[in-house]
Amino acid sequence: MVECKTIFYSARKTSLCERALKKSFSELDLDMSEISFAADRGSLCDALTEAFAECNIVFVIGGLGFGDERDVKKIVSRLIKSSCVDDCKKLKNHTGDDGYIIRADSQLLVLLPDEPEQIEAIMQGAITGYIKIRGNARA
């Protein structure tokens, strides 16, 4: 199994989202080794730094629909502005906020909405092949 970390960022329905993630993770041979929580930009940045120091795949749940400075897309774009990003894909979601997957070297950052049904829809879509291909290369 490939170890990954999960950060809930201003997320709602965390227990239901966690259940949806665990189901998807088992199908992708991912191990949710640690869960952390972030309520603002500073704590999200700290949580991401800690998570990537320990593993190569990090999921951030929540913060996609804010539309202001708290929006996780804006925060992450500032963080990676000076980094070399190898790939960035939008994960289409026809029932809500799209997800995103960003790859830099051997690290993957996955941004997902905080709705369990939407997590399942995205995790069963194109992300499945992407994580299996990338994950197996690291395992």
XYZ file of C-alpha atoms in Angstrom:
139
model
C 0.000 0.000 0.000
C 1.076 3.542 -0.716
C 0.917 5.864 2.280
C -0.876 9.188 1.975
C -1.948 11.985 4.296
C -5.301 13.755 4.437
C -5.956 17.340 5.512
C -9.478 18.573 6.144
C -9.472 22.300 5.389
C -12.530 24.137 6.726
C -14.417 21.011 5.739
C -17.925 19.973 6.624
C -19.204 16.424 7.057
C -15.695 15.222 7.902
C -16.712 11.777 9.153
C -18.776 11.112 6.016
C -15.980 12.438 3.804
C -13.475 10.245 5.647
C -15.661 7.190 5.048
C -15.931 8.015 1.316
C -12.155 8.485 1.106
C -11.378 5.236 2.909
C -13.611 3.333 0.493
C -11.873 4.914 -2.499
C -8.420 4.493 -0.956
C -8.923 0.757 -0.458
C -9.768 0.418 -4.165
C -6.614 2.367 -5.102
C -4.318 0.543 -2.648
C -3.720 3.757 -0.676
C -3.267 3.867 3.088
C -4.696 6.890 4.917
C -1.904 7.053 7.467
C -2.749 10.343 9.133
C -5.521 12.921 9.196
C -5.071 16.542 10.185
C -7.267 19.610 10.220
C -6.681 23.203 9.126
C -8.997 26.160 9.670
C -7.065 28.976 7.979
C -4.354 29.662 5.407
C -1.494 29.512 7.904
C -2.504 26.204 9.433
C -3.110 24.741 5.948
C 0.389 25.767 4.824
C 1.891 24.234 7.966
C -0.118 21.016 7.538
C 0.951 20.690 3.882
C 4.616 21.219 4.761
C 4.459 18.554 7.477
C 2.538 16.107 5.287
C 4.915 16.347 2.316
C 7.899 15.920 4.635
C 6.534 12.472 5.501
C 4.893 11.152 2.309
C 4.413 11.828 -1.397
C 0.614 11.893 -1.711
C -1.500 14.435 0.160
C -5.255 14.968 -0.095
C -6.860 18.264 0.939
C -10.600 18.047 1.504
C -12.643 21.256 1.472
C -12.096 24.905 0.705
C -12.863 24.717 -3.015
C -16.013 26.803 -3.090
C -15.082 29.828 -0.985
C -14.319 32.265 -3.807
C -12.243 34.543 -1.550
C -8.789 34.519 0.063
C -9.665 31.340 1.985
C -10.137 29.408 -1.284
C -7.765 26.446 -1.287
C -6.979 26.948 -5.000
C -5.666 30.468 -4.299
C -3.649 29.302 -1.305
C -2.076 26.394 -3.184
C -1.325 28.525 -6.258
C 0.625 30.933 -4.034
C 2.518 28.044 -2.445
C 3.547 26.466 -5.719
C 4.199 29.679 -7.648
C 7.955 29.273 -7.283
C 7.911 25.466 -7.521
C 8.374 23.363 -10.615
C 4.976 21.784 -11.266
C 5.123 18.868 -13.697
C 1.396 18.378 -14.156
C -1.881 19.938 -13.051
C -5.249 18.421 -13.945
C -8.790 19.489 -13.259
C -10.889 16.575 -12.031
C -14.334 17.169 -13.505
C -17.263 16.925 -11.134
C -20.705 17.322 -12.682
C -22.440 17.585 -9.297
C -20.391 20.326 -7.614
C -16.891 21.770 -7.289
C -14.210 20.252 -9.514
C -11.214 18.637 -7.865
C -7.582 19.112 -8.861
C -4.450 17.004 -8.905
C -1.018 18.615 -8.974
C 2.228 16.711 -9.493
C 5.710 18.033 -8.761
C 8.489 15.458 -9.061
C 7.321 12.439 -7.069
C 4.722 14.318 -5.016
C 0.978 14.498 -5.648
C -1.421 17.009 -4.142
C -5.111 16.199 -4.583
C -7.763 18.843 -3.850
C -11.296 17.523 -3.350
C -14.649 19.042 -2.348
C -16.075 18.346 1.101
C -19.155 16.437 -0.041
C -18.957 12.625 0.275
C -20.928 11.942 -2.920
C -18.683 14.295 -4.881
C -15.545 12.697 -3.435
C -16.757 9.265 -4.538
C -17.638 10.540 -8.031
C -14.212 12.132 -8.528
C -12.294 9.223 -6.992
C -14.055 6.752 -9.298
C -13.324 8.909 -12.354
C -10.092 9.788 -14.132
C -8.121 10.113 -10.900
C -8.208 6.337 -10.465
C -5.848 5.597 -13.341
C -3.645 8.580 -12.578
C -2.997 7.609 -8.957
C -2.545 3.907 -9.762
C 0.025 4.693 -12.455
C 1.890 7.235 -10.314
C 1.452 5.284 -7.065
C 2.820 2.052 -8.492
C 5.876 3.900 -9.733
C 6.582 4.969 -6.142
C 5.593 1.845 -4.257
